[in-house]
mmCIF file of C-alpha atoms and ligand atoms in Angstrom:
data_model
loop_
_atom_site.group_PDB
_atom_site.id
_atom_site.type_symbol
_atom_site.label_atom_id
_atom_site.label_comp_id
_atom_site.label_asym_id
_atom_site.label_seq_id
_atom_site.Cartn_x
_atom_site.Cartn_y
_atom_site.Cartn_z
ATOM 1 C CA UNK A 1 19.192 -3.439 2.797
ATOM 2 C CA UNK A 2 15.762 -2.659 4.135
ATOM 3 C CA UNK A 3 12.740 -2.877 1.903
ATOM 4 C CA UNK A 4 10.825 0.351 1.557
ATOM 5 C CA UNK A 5 7.054 0.544 1.456
ATOM 6 C CA UNK A 6 5.091 3.457 0.030
ATOM 7 C CA UNK A 7 2.059 4.184 2.208
ATOM 8 C CA UNK A 8 -0.627 6.212 0.426
ATOM 9 C CA UNK A 9 -3.287 7.316 2.920
ATOM 10 C CA UNK A 10 -5.017 10.663 3.398
ATOM 11 C CA UNK A 11 -5.922 10.117 7.048
ATOM 12 C CA UNK A 12 -3.054 11.206 9.293
ATOM 13 C CA UNK A 13 -3.806 8.816 12.142
ATOM 14 C CA UNK A 14 -4.086 5.811 9.829
ATOM 15 C CA UNK A 15 -1.003 6.873 7.905
ATOM 16 C CA UNK A 16 1.140 7.145 11.014
ATOM 17 C CA UNK A 17 -0.236 3.932 12.466
ATOM 18 C CA UNK A 18 0.634 2.030 9.314
ATOM 19 C CA UNK A 19 4.090 3.601 8.968
ATOM 20 C CA UNK A 20 4.915 2.973 12.633
ATOM 21 C CA UNK A 21 3.824 -0.641 12.352
ATOM 22 C CA UNK A 22 5.857 -1.199 9.179
ATOM 23 C CA UNK A 23 8.941 0.308 10.817
ATOM 24 C CA UNK A 24 8.536 -2.012 13.783
ATOM 25 C CA UNK A 25 8.335 -4.860 11.259
ATOM 26 C CA UNK A 26 11.760 -3.757 10.024
ATOM 27 C CA UNK A 27 10.787 -1.840 6.893
ATOM 28 C CA UNK A 28 11.437 1.669 5.707
ATOM 29 C CA UNK A 29 8.490 3.802 4.762
ATOM 30 C CA UNK A 30 7.652 6.703 2.516
ATOM 31 C CA UNK A 31 4.208 8.208 2.826
ATOM 32 C CA UNK A 32 1.907 10.201 0.589
ATOM 33 C CA UNK A 33 -1.410 11.888 1.321
ATOM 34 C CA UNK A 34 -2.592 12.489 -2.227
ATOM 35 C CA UNK A 35 -2.276 10.916 -5.666
ATOM 36 C CA UNK A 36 0.063 13.716 -6.689
ATOM 37 C CA UNK A 37 2.383 13.041 -3.750
ATOM 38 C CA UNK A 38 2.258 9.328 -4.487
ATOM 39 C CA UNK A 39 3.263 9.881 -8.130
ATOM 40 C CA UNK A 40 6.135 12.088 -7.009
ATOM 41 C CA UNK A 41 7.282 9.408 -4.560
ATOM 42 C CA UNK A 42 7.170 6.782 -7.315
ATOM 43 C CA UNK A 43 9.180 8.952 -9.683
ATOM 44 C CA UNK A 44 12.014 8.817 -7.177
ATOM 45 C CA UNK A 45 13.393 5.431 -6.210
ATOM 46 C CA UNK A 46 10.630 2.850 -6.639
ATOM 47 C CA UNK A 47 9.450 1.185 -3.413
ATOM 48 C CA UNK A 48 9.302 -2.583 -2.908
ATOM 49 C CA UNK A 49 5.572 -2.437 -2.281
ATOM 50 C CA UNK A 50 2.638 -0.023 -2.059
ATOM 51 C CA UNK A 51 -0.107 0.134 0.553
ATOM 52 C CA UNK A 52 -2.929 2.101 -0.975
ATOM 53 C CA UNK A 53 -5.956 3.631 0.698
ATOM 54 C CA UNK A 54 -8.785 3.332 -1.811
ATOM 55 C CA UNK A 55 -10.522 6.500 -0.643
ATOM 56 C CA UNK A 56 -8.065 9.390 -0.700
ATOM 57 C CA UNK A 57 -10.317 12.246 0.302
ATOM 58 C CA UNK A 58 -12.054 13.194 -2.938
ATOM 59 C CA UNK A 59 -9.639 11.171 -5.033
ATOM 60 C CA UNK A 60 -9.971 7.574 -6.126
ATOM 61 C CA UNK A 61 -6.900 5.757 -4.845
ATOM 62 C CA UNK A 62 -7.402 3.065 -7.454
ATOM 63 C CA UNK A 63 -6.279 5.531 -10.123
ATOM 64 C CA UNK A 64 -2.793 5.003 -8.705
ATOM 65 C CA UNK A 65 -3.085 1.219 -9.023
ATOM 66 C CA UNK A 66 -4.126 1.574 -12.658
ATOM 67 C CA UNK A 67 -1.268 3.955 -13.395
ATOM 68 C CA UNK A 68 1.244 1.637 -11.730
ATOM 69 C CA UNK A 69 0.044 -1.359 -13.755
ATOM 70 C CA UNK A 70 0.141 0.625 -16.995
ATOM 71 C CA UNK A 71 3.794 1.607 -16.587
ATOM 72 C CA UNK A 72 6.364 -1.135 -17.350
ATOM 73 C CA UNK A 73 8.694 0.487 -14.824
ATOM 74 C CA UNK A 74 6.255 -0.180 -11.975
ATOM 75 C CA UNK A 75 4.018 -2.945 -13.309
ATOM 76 C CA UNK A 76 5.662 -5.580 -11.106
ATOM 77 C CA UNK A 77 5.145 -3.668 -7.841
ATOM 78 C CA UNK A 78 2.827 -5.354 -5.357
ATOM 79 C CA UNK A 79 -0.077 -3.055 -4.478
ATOM 80 C CA UNK A 80 -2.174 -3.851 -1.416
ATOM 81 C CA UNK A 81 -5.411 -1.899 -1.212
ATOM 82 C CA UNK A 82 -6.642 -0.762 2.188
ATOM 83 C CA UNK A 83 -10.340 -0.099 2.183
ATOM 84 C CA UNK A 84 -13.034 0.784 4.661
ATOM 85 C CA UNK A 85 -15.540 -0.996 2.510
ATOM 86 C CA UNK A 86 -15.195 -4.710 2.975
ATOM 87 C CA UNK A 87 -18.015 -5.299 0.546
ATOM 88 C CA UNK A 88 -17.478 -7.872 -2.154
ATOM 89 C CA UNK A 89 -18.239 -5.374 -4.931
ATOM 90 C CA UNK A 90 -15.479 -3.107 -3.649
ATOM 91 C CA UNK A 91 -13.024 -5.960 -3.508
ATOM 92 C CA UNK A 92 -13.746 -6.847 -7.131
ATOM 93 C CA UNK A 93 -13.227 -3.219 -8.171
ATOM 94 C CA UNK A 94 -9.931 -3.164 -6.266
ATOM 95 C CA UNK A 95 -8.624 -6.317 -7.930
ATOM 96 C CA UNK A 96 -9.787 -5.185 -11.362
ATOM 97 C CA UNK A 97 -7.795 -1.959 -10.932
ATOM 98 C CA UNK A 98 -4.672 -4.084 -10.594
ATOM 99 C CA UNK A 99 -4.195 -4.399 -6.838
ATOM 100 C CA UNK A 100 -2.742 -7.726 -5.695
ATOM 101 C CA UNK A 101 -4.837 -7.954 -2.552
ATOM 102 C CA UNK A 102 -7.260 -6.037 -0.392
ATOM 103 C CA UNK A 103 -7.259 -5.453 3.372
ATOM 104 C CA UNK A 104 -10.271 -4.063 5.216
ATOM 105 C CA UNK A 105 -10.156 -1.327 7.843
ATOM 106 C CA UNK A 106 -9.789 -1.394 10.782
ATOM 107 C CA UNK A 107 -6.467 -2.708 9.564
ATOM 108 C CA UNK A 108 -5.923 -6.423 9.894
ATOM 109 C CA UNK A 109 -2.214 -6.494 10.721
ATOM 110 C CA UNK A 110 -2.061 -10.261 10.621
ATOM 111 C CA UNK A 111 -3.175 -10.110 6.989
ATOM 112 C CA UNK A 112 -0.662 -7.356 6.257
ATOM 113 C CA UNK A 113 2.154 -9.442 7.699
ATOM 114 C CA UNK A 114 1.083 -12.340 5.499
ATOM 115 C CA UNK A 115 1.233 -10.080 2.432
ATOM 116 C CA UNK A 116 4.684 -8.738 3.368
ATOM 117 C CA UNK A 117 5.869 -12.330 3.464
ATOM 118 C CA UNK A 118 4.036 -13.345 0.308
ATOM 119 C CA UNK A 119 4.977 -10.412 -1.922
ATOM 120 C CA UNK A 120 8.385 -9.209 -0.745
ATOM 121 C CA UNK A 121 9.564 -12.094 1.394
ATOM 122 C CA UNK A 122 9.718 -10.084 4.597
ATOM 123 C CA UNK A 123 8.938 -11.844 7.837
ATOM 124 C CA UNK A 124 9.511 -10.739 11.370
ATOM 125 C CA UNK A 125 12.006 -13.547 11.945
ATOM 126 C CA UNK A 126 14.185 -12.913 8.900
ATOM 127 C CA UNK A 127 17.045 -10.399 9.095
ATOM 128 C CA UNK A 128 16.060 -7.089 7.539
HETATM 129 MN MN1 MN B 201 -8.958 7.638 3.201
#
């Protein structure tokens, strides 16, 4: 069975880039553009992992991380923040909100692959 990743990103180009890359890596994807869409996606079958854009238009993506951590149903889900701000202060805020790790934009795919391996045991060489 393929692992499914929830991609929460308001920018269409980034969202498609990330989903396409994940599919090439052998994963299934669900995407959301807003917090509301992300909550709806979570209410369905929970994903194996969440990639979360910190800046969702006018919304704070980290609100999703906090909500995930606060709910026993989702508390175990790995959440990887994707942020344009690689500043240390932002990284601290991201980790404090409950994200497991933080990746800076432009997206570092090597880092993402490492996190897929680390958090859900997916590597390009293993059968999906
Ligand atoms: Mn954004």
